């Protein structure tokens, strides 16, 4: 099984509203929970009670389409509101991510690192030190500690909706953070930048909404698959998202969904028995 480390802050953890998009269930997509692989269901992260739809589900669904019969594992380690300083090598978030990734290397192959962070550093001139800090995190930190010097690293840009309204109004230097992210990606091998152009936020003005998270995940996967930067929206990204949403579920997935609905009180026991019979 190939596994992917998910790190950064809330837009990696996911804050998209679950009711706004069809769910993605795929028995070949696993997520790490309490040291065990479970079939993925959103939210993948539980960093906050408000965790919701993130980009990793559509990334993994697109990966499965190109890797028939193979499994993918998602390692959720993002932390909402975290600054780049909180991800410095030796810090709690860094050590947790390293610990989780090393644990999964016992029964999976770590195939990539997905990063999205920067909103917390989009003010007060923090961009001036951002490049040096992400270089320390990625080069001297993650790749070195995990003994994966050439592992693909996919990093997403910040949304153009920032710096305008609600909780995102203070992120006035997001464009400068994006320039640092682009510069890092262009100057390092096996590192790919993904644009957030055209993505739409929740009403809070800072978190990417559910459908845009699906699109973002598709862009991340295209960067990973093609090993190239994605500087513009993909011409067919909405079609690819529709494919993620409209895949016919397998018998095992239908059973999983039914059991989940029964446990949540959305289905009667009699209805559950009909599905299981």
PDB file of C-alpha atoms in Angstrom:
ATOM      1  CA  UNK A   1       0.000   0.000   0.000  1.00  0.00           C
ATOM      2  CA  UNK A   2       1.148   3.528  -0.790  1.00  0.00           C
ATOM      3  CA  UNK A   3       0.678   6.112   1.957  1.00  0.00           C
ATOM      4  CA  UNK A   4       0.627   9.916   1.989  1.00  0.00           C
ATOM      5  CA  UNK A   5       1.393  12.240   4.883  1.00  0.00           C
ATOM      6  CA  UNK A   6      -1.106  15.117   5.266  1.00  0.00           C
ATOM      7  CA  UNK A   7       0.345  18.153   7.064  1.00  0.00           C
ATOM      8  CA  UNK A   8      -0.328  21.860   7.466  1.00  0.00           C
ATOM      9  CA  UNK A   9      -3.179  23.802   9.005  1.00  0.00           C
ATOM     10  CA  UNK A  10      -6.973  23.883   8.765  1.00  0.00           C
ATOM     11  CA  UNK A  11      -7.360  23.901   4.982  1.00  0.00           C
ATOM     12  CA  UNK A  12      -5.395  20.653   4.858  1.00  0.00           C
ATOM     13  CA  UNK A  13      -7.361  19.228   7.778  1.00  0.00           C
ATOM     14  CA  UNK A  14     -10.552  20.294   5.969  1.00  0.00           C
ATOM     15  CA  UNK A  15     -13.357  22.614   6.973  1.00  0.00           C
ATOM     16  CA  UNK A  16     -15.688  22.065   4.013  1.00  0.00           C
ATOM     17  CA  UNK A  17     -19.300  21.421   5.010  1.00  0.00           C
ATOM     18  CA  UNK A  18     -20.083  17.731   4.507  1.00  0.00           C
ATOM     19  CA  UNK A  19     -23.669  18.350   3.404  1.00  0.00           C
ATOM     20  CA  UNK A  20     -22.510  20.406   0.419  1.00  0.00           C
ATOM     21  CA  UNK A  21     -20.940  17.536  -1.549  1.00  0.00           C
ATOM     22  CA  UNK A  22     -21.660  13.838  -2.114  1.00  0.00           C
ATOM     23  CA  UNK A  23     -19.532  11.633   0.165  1.00  0.00           C
ATOM     24  CA  UNK A  24     -16.610   9.603  -1.149  1.00  0.00           C
ATOM     25  CA  UNK A  25     -16.478   5.983   0.004  1.00  0.00           C
ATOM     26  CA  UNK A  26     -13.864   3.663  -1.440  1.00  0.00           C
ATOM     27  CA  UNK A  27     -12.716   0.441   0.212  1.00  0.00           C
ATOM     28  CA  UNK A  28      -9.258   0.984  -1.307  1.00  0.00           C
ATOM     29  CA  UNK A  29      -8.800   4.323   0.478  1.00  0.00           C
ATOM     30  CA  UNK A  30      -7.636   3.893   4.045  1.00  0.00           C
ATOM     31  CA  UNK A  31      -6.985   6.397   6.820  1.00  0.00           C
ATOM     32  CA  UNK A  32      -4.930   5.991   9.972  1.00  0.00           C
ATOM     33  CA  UNK A  33      -6.897   5.861  13.224  1.00  0.00           C
ATOM     34  CA  UNK A  34      -5.402   4.846  16.575  1.00  0.00           C
ATOM     35  CA  UNK A  35      -2.574   2.957  14.903  1.00  0.00           C
ATOM     36  CA  UNK A  36      -4.868   1.018  12.549  1.00  0.00           C
ATOM     37  CA  UNK A  37      -5.917   1.449   8.938  1.00  0.00           C
ATOM     38  CA  UNK A  38      -9.652   2.015   8.514  1.00  0.00           C
ATOM     39  CA  UNK A  39     -11.712   2.640   5.403  1.00  0.00           C
ATOM     40  CA  UNK A  40     -11.756   6.381   4.820  1.00  0.00           C
ATOM     41  CA  UNK A  41     -14.716   8.492   5.789  1.00  0.00           C
ATOM     42  CA  UNK A  42     -14.786  12.246   6.179  1.00  0.00           C
ATOM     43  CA  UNK A  43     -13.678  14.070   8.180  1.00  0.00           C
ATOM     44  CA  UNK A  44     -10.303  12.419   7.795  1.00  0.00           C
ATOM     45  CA  UNK A  45      -8.850  14.745  10.430  1.00  0.00           C
ATOM     46  CA  UNK A  46     -10.230  15.261  13.927  1.00  0.00           C
ATOM     47  CA  UNK A  47      -8.078  18.216  14.908  1.00  0.00           C
ATOM     48  CA  UNK A  48     -11.214  20.221  15.753  1.00  0.00           C
ATOM     49  CA  UNK A  49     -14.922  19.428  16.247  1.00  0.00           C
ATOM     50  CA  UNK A  50     -15.571  21.502  13.090  1.00  0.00           C
ATOM     51  CA  UNK A  51     -13.355  19.321  10.868  1.00  0.00           C
ATOM     52  CA  UNK A  52     -15.021  18.483   7.580  1.00  0.00           C
ATOM     53  CA  UNK A  53     -14.242  17.964   3.904  1.00  0.00           C
ATOM     54  CA  UNK A  54     -10.604  18.383   2.892  1.00  0.00           C
ATOM     55  CA  UNK A  55      -8.620  17.862  -0.282  1.00  0.00           C
ATOM     56  CA  UNK A  56      -7.248  14.404   0.539  1.00  0.00           C
ATOM     57  CA  UNK A  57     -10.408  12.417  -0.314  1.00  0.00           C
ATOM     58  CA  UNK A  58     -10.589  13.502  -3.959  1.00  0.00           C
ATOM     59  CA  UNK A  59      -6.789  13.207  -4.227  1.00  0.00           C
ATOM     60  CA  UNK A  60      -7.051   9.586  -3.076  1.00  0.00           C
ATOM     61  CA  UNK A  61     -10.067   8.824  -5.283  1.00  0.00           C
ATOM     62  CA  UNK A  62      -8.195  10.121  -8.338  1.00  0.00           C
ATOM     63  CA  UNK A  63      -5.157   8.067  -7.324  1.00  0.00           C
ATOM     64  CA  UNK A  64      -7.303   4.912  -7.135  1.00  0.00           C
ATOM     65  CA  UNK A  65      -8.606   5.480 -10.644  1.00  0.00           C
ATOM     66  CA  UNK A  66      -5.031   5.268 -11.952  1.00  0.00           C
ATOM     67  CA  UNK A  67      -3.972   2.373  -9.691  1.00  0.00           C
ATOM     68  CA  UNK A  68      -6.582  -0.322 -10.126  1.00  0.00           C
ATOM     69  CA  UNK A  69      -6.573  -2.929  -7.388  1.00  0.00           C
ATOM     70  CA  UNK A  70      -4.109  -1.013  -5.181  1.00  0.00           C
ATOM     71  CA  UNK A  71      -4.749   0.630  -1.828  1.00  0.00           C
ATOM     72  CA  UNK A  72      -3.806   4.103  -0.632  1.00  0.00           C
ATOM     73  CA  UNK A  73      -3.370   5.187   2.981  1.00  0.00           C
ATOM     74  CA  UNK A  74      -3.873   8.714   4.322  1.00  0.00           C
ATOM     75  CA  UNK A  75      -1.961   9.855   7.402  1.00  0.00           C
ATOM     76  CA  UNK A  76      -3.801  12.846   8.930  1.00  0.00           C
ATOM     77  CA  UNK A  77      -1.473  15.152  10.875  1.00  0.00           C
ATOM     78  CA  UNK A  78      -2.635  18.691  10.006  1.00  0.00           C
ATOM     79  CA  UNK A  79      -3.488  21.086  12.826  1.00  0.00           C
ATOM     80  CA  UNK A  80      -5.910  23.981  12.411  1.00  0.00           C
ATOM     81  CA  UNK A  81      -4.487  27.436  13.078  1.00  0.00           C
ATOM     82  CA  UNK A  82      -0.877  26.247  13.221  1.00  0.00           C
ATOM     83  CA  UNK A  83       1.898  28.612  12.165  1.00  0.00           C
ATOM     84  CA  UNK A  84       5.057  27.644  10.335  1.00  0.00           C
ATOM     85  CA  UNK A  85       6.942  28.063  13.627  1.00  0.00           C
ATOM     86  CA  UNK A  86       4.804  25.336  15.178  1.00  0.00           C
ATOM     87  CA  UNK A  87       5.976  22.995  12.407  1.00  0.00           C
ATOM     88  CA  UNK A  88       9.656  23.565  13.074  1.00  0.00           C
ATOM     89  CA  UNK A  89      11.800  20.410  13.408  1.00  0.00           C
ATOM     90  CA  UNK A  90      11.716  19.193  16.982  1.00  0.00           C
ATOM     91  CA  UNK A  91       8.358  20.774  17.761  1.00  0.00           C
ATOM     92  CA  UNK A  92       5.268  18.846  18.824  1.00  0.00           C
ATOM     93  CA  UNK A  93       3.508  18.886  15.426  1.00  0.00           C
ATOM     94  CA  UNK A  94       6.675  17.874  13.611  1.00  0.00           C
ATOM     95  CA  UNK A  95       7.409  15.045  16.036  1.00  0.00           C
ATOM     96  CA  UNK A  96       3.838  13.772  15.823  1.00  0.00           C
ATOM     97  CA  UNK A  97       3.929  13.708  12.013  1.00  0.00           C
ATOM     98  CA  UNK A  98       7.291  11.917  12.038  1.00  0.00           C
ATOM     99  CA  UNK A  99       6.001   9.368  14.548  1.00  0.00           C
ATOM    100  CA  UNK A 100       2.857   8.626  12.530  1.00  0.00           C
ATOM    101  CA  UNK A 101       4.747   8.391   9.232  1.00  0.00           C
ATOM    102  CA  UNK A 102       7.412   6.084  10.679  1.00  0.00           C
ATOM    103  CA  UNK A 103       4.702   3.882  12.148  1.00  0.00           C
ATOM    104  CA  UNK A 104       2.955   3.489   8.787  1.00  0.00           C
ATOM    105  CA  UNK A 105       6.231   2.680   7.054  1.00  0.00           C
ATOM    106  CA  UNK A 106       6.038  -0.684   8.834  1.00  0.00           C
ATOM    107  CA  UNK A 107       3.247  -1.807   6.479  1.00  0.00           C
ATOM    108  CA  UNK A 108       3.096   0.771   3.689  1.00  0.00           C
ATOM    109  CA  UNK A 109       5.369   2.687   1.365  1.00  0.00           C
ATOM    110  CA  UNK A 110       5.430   6.425   2.064  1.00  0.00           C
ATOM    111  CA  UNK A 111       4.826   7.808  -1.428  1.00  0.00           C
ATOM    112  CA  UNK A 112       4.269  11.520  -0.917  1.00  0.00           C
ATOM    113  CA  UNK A 113       3.794  14.467   1.413  1.00  0.00           C
ATOM    114  CA  UNK A 114       0.882  16.887   0.952  1.00  0.00           C
ATOM    115  CA  UNK A 115       1.273  20.318   2.553  1.00  0.00           C
ATOM    116  CA  UNK A 116      -1.067  23.287   2.869  1.00  0.00           C
ATOM    117  CA  UNK A 117      -0.280  26.043   5.333  1.00  0.00           C
ATOM    118  CA  UNK A 118       0.341  29.767   5.404  1.00  0.00           C
ATOM    119  CA  UNK A 119      -2.793  31.611   6.437  1.00  0.00           C
ATOM    120  CA  UNK A 120      -1.413  32.029   9.951  1.00  0.00           C
ATOM    121  CA  UNK A 121       1.749  33.608   8.507  1.00  0.00           C
ATOM    122  CA  UNK A 122       0.034  35.983   6.070  1.00  0.00           C
ATOM    123  CA  UNK A 123       0.504  39.140   8.118  1.00  0.00           C
ATOM    124  CA  UNK A 124       3.060  41.222  10.013  1.00  0.00           C
ATOM    125  CA  UNK A 125       5.852  40.536   7.531  1.00  0.00           C
ATOM    126  CA  UNK A 126       6.166  36.869   8.454  1.00  0.00           C
ATOM    127  CA  UNK A 127       6.622  35.990   4.778  1.00  0.00           C
ATOM    128  CA  UNK A 128      10.183  37.340   4.978  1.00  0.00           C
ATOM    129  CA  UNK A 129      11.324  34.272   6.944  1.00  0.00           C
ATOM    130  CA  UNK A 130       8.869  31.780   5.484  1.00  0.00           C
ATOM    131  CA  UNK A 131      11.141  30.353   2.778  1.00  0.00           C
ATOM    132  CA  UNK A 132      13.925  29.594   5.231  1.00  0.00           C
ATOM    133  CA  UNK A 133      11.485  27.953   7.631  1.00  0.00           C
ATOM    134  CA  UNK A 134       9.822  25.671   5.081  1.00  0.00           C
ATOM    135  CA  UNK A 135      13.251  24.721   3.777  1.00  0.00           C
ATOM    136  CA  UNK A 136      14.229  23.683   7.291  1.00  0.00           C
ATOM    137  CA  UNK A 137      10.978  21.754   7.676  1.00  0.00           C
ATOM    138  CA  UNK A 138      11.131  19.886   4.372  1.00  0.00           C
ATOM    139  CA  UNK A 139      14.817  19.449   3.587  1.00  0.00           C
ATOM    140  CA  UNK A 140      16.518  19.126   6.929  1.00  0.00           C
ATOM    141  CA  UNK A 141      13.416  17.932   8.735  1.00  0.00           C
ATOM    142  CA  UNK A 142      10.863  15.627   7.154  1.00  0.00           C
ATOM    143  CA  UNK A 143      12.857  14.150   4.293  1.00  0.00           C
ATOM    144  CA  UNK A 144      15.895  13.625   6.492  1.00  0.00           C
ATOM    145  CA  UNK A 145      14.073  12.196   9.530  1.00  0.00           C
ATOM    146  CA  UNK A 146      12.005   9.835   7.387  1.00  0.00           C
ATOM    147  CA  UNK A 147      14.988   8.803   5.215  1.00  0.00           C
ATOM    148  CA  UNK A 148      13.093   9.730   2.027  1.00  0.00           C
ATOM    149  CA  UNK A 149      15.327  12.347   0.374  1.00  0.00           C
ATOM    150  CA  UNK A 150      13.513  12.171  -2.976  1.00  0.00           C
ATOM    151  CA  UNK A 151       9.902  11.794  -1.854  1.00  0.00           C
ATOM    152  CA  UNK A 152       7.460  13.961  -3.847  1.00  0.00           C
ATOM    153  CA  UNK A 153       6.225  17.002  -1.965  1.00  0.00           C
ATOM    154  CA  UNK A 154       3.057  18.754  -3.145  1.00  0.00           C
ATOM    155  CA  UNK A 155       2.380  22.208  -1.693  1.00  0.00           C
ATOM    156  CA  UNK A 156      -0.762  24.240  -2.300  1.00  0.00           C
ATOM    157  CA  UNK A 157      -1.102  27.981  -2.617  1.00  0.00           C
ATOM    158  CA  UNK A 158      -3.392  30.179  -0.548  1.00  0.00           C
ATOM    159  CA  UNK A 159      -6.766  31.277  -1.924  1.00  0.00           C
ATOM    160  CA  UNK A 160      -7.348  34.618  -3.644  1.00  0.00           C
ATOM    161  CA  UNK A 161     -10.351  35.152  -1.384  1.00  0.00           C
ATOM    162  CA  UNK A 162      -8.082  35.898   1.592  1.00  0.00           C
ATOM    163  CA  UNK A 163      -7.542  39.415   2.928  1.00  0.00           C
ATOM    164  CA  UNK A 164     -11.096  40.479   2.167  1.00  0.00           C
ATOM    165  CA  UNK A 165     -13.733  39.391   4.669  1.00  0.00           C
ATOM    166  CA  UNK A 166     -14.556  37.798   8.016  1.00  0.00           C
ATOM    167  CA  UNK A 167     -11.823  35.609   9.545  1.00  0.00           C
ATOM    168  CA  UNK A 168      -9.735  35.858   6.391  1.00  0.00           C
ATOM    169  CA  UNK A 169      -9.561  39.659   6.409  1.00  0.00           C
ATOM    170  CA  UNK A 170      -6.293  39.698   8.327  1.00  0.00           C
ATOM    171  CA  UNK A 171      -4.455  37.506   5.800  1.00  0.00           C
ATOM    172  CA  UNK A 172      -3.361  40.531   3.776  1.00  0.00           C
ATOM    173  CA  UNK A 173       0.038  39.096   2.797  1.00  0.00           C
ATOM    174  CA  UNK A 174      -1.209  35.816   1.344  1.00  0.00           C
ATOM    175  CA  UNK A 175       0.162  36.684  -2.102  1.00  0.00           C
ATOM    176  CA  UNK A 176       3.639  37.117  -0.626  1.00  0.00           C
ATOM    177  CA  UNK A 177       3.373  33.717   1.071  1.00  0.00           C
ATOM    178  CA  UNK A 178       2.361  32.241  -2.291  1.00  0.00           C
ATOM    179  CA  UNK A 179       5.472  33.722  -3.893  1.00  0.00           C
ATOM    180  CA  UNK A 180       7.634  32.038  -1.256  1.00  0.00           C
ATOM    181  CA  UNK A 181       5.863  28.713  -1.800  1.00  0.00           C
ATOM    182  CA  UNK A 182       6.320  28.979  -5.570  1.00  0.00           C
ATOM    183  CA  UNK A 183       9.980  29.903  -5.170  1.00  0.00           C
ATOM    184  CA  UNK A 184      10.595  26.922  -2.936  1.00  0.00           C
ATOM    185  CA  UNK A 185       8.809  24.536  -5.299  1.00  0.00           C
ATOM    186  CA  UNK A 186      10.709  25.820  -8.336  1.00  0.00           C
ATOM    187  CA  UNK A 187      14.087  25.605  -6.620  1.00  0.00           C
ATOM    188  CA  UNK A 188      13.811  22.080  -5.212  1.00  0.00           C
ATOM    189  CA  UNK A 189      13.529  18.724  -6.937  1.00  0.00           C
ATOM    190  CA  UNK A 190      10.418  16.601  -6.518  1.00  0.00           C
ATOM    191  CA  UNK A 191       8.459  19.549  -5.157  1.00  0.00           C
ATOM    192  CA  UNK A 192       5.358  20.791  -6.953  1.00  0.00           C
ATOM    193  CA  UNK A 193       3.245  23.908  -6.433  1.00  0.00           C
ATOM    194  CA  UNK A 194      -0.545  23.828  -6.846  1.00  0.00           C
ATOM    195  CA  UNK A 195      -2.569  26.992  -7.391  1.00  0.00           C
ATOM    196  CA  UNK A 196      -5.692  27.836  -5.404  1.00  0.00           C
ATOM    197  CA  UNK A 197      -6.962  30.159  -8.135  1.00  0.00           C
ATOM    198  CA  UNK A 198     -10.747  30.264  -8.402  1.00  0.00           C
ATOM    199  CA  UNK A 199     -11.405  28.324  -5.216  1.00  0.00           C
ATOM    200  CA  UNK A 200     -14.313  29.529  -3.096  1.00  0.00           C
ATOM    201  CA  UNK A 201     -14.397  29.941   0.698  1.00  0.00           C
ATOM    202  CA  UNK A 202     -16.958  29.175   3.347  1.00  0.00           C
ATOM    203  CA  UNK A 203     -18.782  32.241   4.692  1.00  0.00           C
ATOM    204  CA  UNK A 204     -15.954  32.619   7.228  1.00  0.00           C
ATOM    205  CA  UNK A 205     -13.695  33.974   4.478  1.00  0.00           C
ATOM    206  CA  UNK A 206     -10.727  31.770   5.366  1.00  0.00           C
ATOM    207  CA  UNK A 207     -11.648  28.117   4.869  1.00  0.00           C
ATOM    208  CA  UNK A 208     -11.993  26.533   1.423  1.00  0.00           C
ATOM    209  CA  UNK A 209     -15.511  25.226   0.850  1.00  0.00           C
ATOM    210  CA  UNK A 210     -16.326  21.579   0.217  1.00  0.00           C
ATOM    211  CA  UNK A 211     -16.617  21.607  -3.579  1.00  0.00           C
ATOM    212  CA  UNK A 212     -13.468  23.684  -3.930  1.00  0.00           C
ATOM    213  CA  UNK A 213     -11.664  21.219  -1.668  1.00  0.00           C
ATOM    214  CA  UNK A 214     -12.668  18.442  -4.068  1.00  0.00           C
ATOM    215  CA  UNK A 215     -11.225  20.504  -6.935  1.00  0.00           C
ATOM    216  CA  UNK A 216      -8.063  21.273  -4.970  1.00  0.00           C
ATOM    217  CA  UNK A 217      -7.513  17.567  -4.324  1.00  0.00           C
ATOM    218  CA  UNK A 218      -7.765  16.871  -8.064  1.00  0.00           C
ATOM    219  CA  UNK A 219      -5.162  19.575  -8.732  1.00  0.00           C
ATOM    220  CA  UNK A 220      -2.871  18.112  -6.065  1.00  0.00           C
ATOM    221  CA  UNK A 221      -3.140  14.704  -7.686  1.00  0.00           C
ATOM    222  CA  UNK A 222      -2.412  16.069 -11.163  1.00  0.00           C
ATOM    223  CA  UNK A 223       0.734  17.718  -9.799  1.00  0.00           C
ATOM    224  CA  UNK A 224       1.751  14.436  -8.177  1.00  0.00           C
ATOM    225  CA  UNK A 225       0.902  12.341 -11.239  1.00  0.00           C
ATOM    226  CA  UNK A 226       2.503  14.568 -13.839  1.00  0.00           C
ATOM    227  CA  UNK A 227       5.369  15.704 -11.585  1.00  0.00           C
ATOM    228  CA  UNK A 228       4.802  19.307 -12.567  1.00  0.00           C
ATOM    229  CA  UNK A 229       3.507  22.551 -11.107  1.00  0.00           C
ATOM    230  CA  UNK A 230      -0.164  23.422 -11.529  1.00  0.00           C
ATOM    231  CA  UNK A 231      -0.298  27.201 -11.947  1.00  0.00           C
ATOM    232  CA  UNK A 232      -3.750  27.405 -13.538  1.00  0.00           C
ATOM    233  CA  UNK A 233      -7.081  25.651 -12.927  1.00  0.00           C
ATOM    234  CA  UNK A 234      -7.422  22.398 -14.871  1.00  0.00           C
ATOM    235  CA  UNK A 235      -9.783  22.572 -17.857  1.00  0.00           C
ATOM    236  CA  UNK A 236     -11.556  19.335 -16.863  1.00  0.00           C
ATOM    237  CA  UNK A 237     -11.362  19.508 -13.071  1.00  0.00           C
ATOM    238  CA  UNK A 238     -15.147  19.688 -12.600  1.00  0.00           C
ATOM    239  CA  UNK A 239     -15.584  16.559 -14.730  1.00  0.00           C
ATOM    240  CA  UNK A 240     -12.968  14.759 -12.644  1.00  0.00           C
ATOM    241  CA  UNK A 241     -14.745  15.745  -9.438  1.00  0.00           C
ATOM    242  CA  UNK A 242     -18.007  14.421 -10.863  1.00  0.00           C
ATOM    243  CA  UNK A 243     -16.280  11.101 -11.543  1.00  0.00           C
ATOM    244  CA  UNK A 244     -15.207  10.983  -7.893  1.00  0.00           C
ATOM    245  CA  UNK A 245     -18.780  11.557  -6.776  1.00  0.00           C
ATOM    246  CA  UNK A 246     -20.480   9.201  -9.211  1.00  0.00           C
ATOM    247  CA  UNK A 247     -18.425   6.030  -8.907  1.00  0.00           C
ATOM    248  CA  UNK A 248     -20.697   3.041  -8.196  1.00  0.00           C
ATOM    249  CA  UNK A 249     -20.049   1.705  -4.704  1.00  0.00           C
ATOM    250  CA  UNK A 250     -19.000  -1.896  -4.169  1.00  0.00           C
ATOM    251  CA  UNK A 251     -20.917  -4.319  -1.966  1.00  0.00           C
ATOM    252  CA  UNK A 252     -18.431  -3.821   0.878  1.00  0.00           C
ATOM    253  CA  UNK A 253     -18.766  -0.046   0.620  1.00  0.00           C
ATOM    254  CA  UNK A 254     -22.564  -0.233   0.659  1.00  0.00           C
ATOM    255  CA  UNK A 255     -22.391  -2.343   3.813  1.00  0.00           C
ATOM    256  CA  UNK A 256     -20.020   0.149   5.428  1.00  0.00           C
ATOM    257  CA  UNK A 257     -22.327   3.062   4.541  1.00  0.00           C
ATOM    258  CA  UNK A 258     -25.379   1.239   5.891  1.00  0.00           C
ATOM    259  CA  UNK A 259     -23.661   0.405   9.176  1.00  0.00           C
ATOM    260  CA  UNK A 260     -22.531   4.002   9.521  1.00  0.00           C
ATOM    261  CA  UNK A 261     -26.044   5.318   8.877  1.00  0.00           C
ATOM    262  CA  UNK A 262     -27.549   2.838  11.332  1.00  0.00           C
ATOM    263  CA  UNK A 263     -25.062   3.799  14.038  1.00  0.00           C
ATOM    264  CA  UNK A 264     -25.813   7.488  13.448  1.00  0.00           C
ATOM    265  CA  UNK A 265     -29.538   6.863  13.770  1.00  0.00           C
ATOM    266  CA  UNK A 266     -30.228   7.583  10.097  1.00  0.00           C
ATOM    267  CA  UNK A 267     -31.476   4.071   9.329  1.00  0.00           C
ATOM    268  CA  UNK A 268     -33.681   1.598  11.179  1.00  0.00           C
ATOM    269  CA  UNK A 269     -32.481  -1.875  12.098  1.00  0.00           C
ATOM    270  CA  UNK A 270     -34.958  -3.372   9.646  1.00  0.00           C
ATOM    271  CA  UNK A 271     -33.569  -1.196   6.850  1.00  0.00           C
ATOM    272  CA  UNK A 272     -30.047  -2.257   7.806  1.00  0.00           C
ATOM    273  CA  UNK A 273     -30.985  -5.942   7.608  1.00  0.00           C
ATOM    274  CA  UNK A 274     -32.285  -5.451   4.068  1.00  0.00           C
ATOM    275  CA  UNK A 275     -28.932  -4.035   3.010  1.00  0.00           C
ATOM    276  CA  UNK A 276     -26.997  -6.820   4.737  1.00  0.00           C
ATOM    277  CA  UNK A 277     -29.161  -9.643   3.394  1.00  0.00           C
TER     278      UNK A 277
END
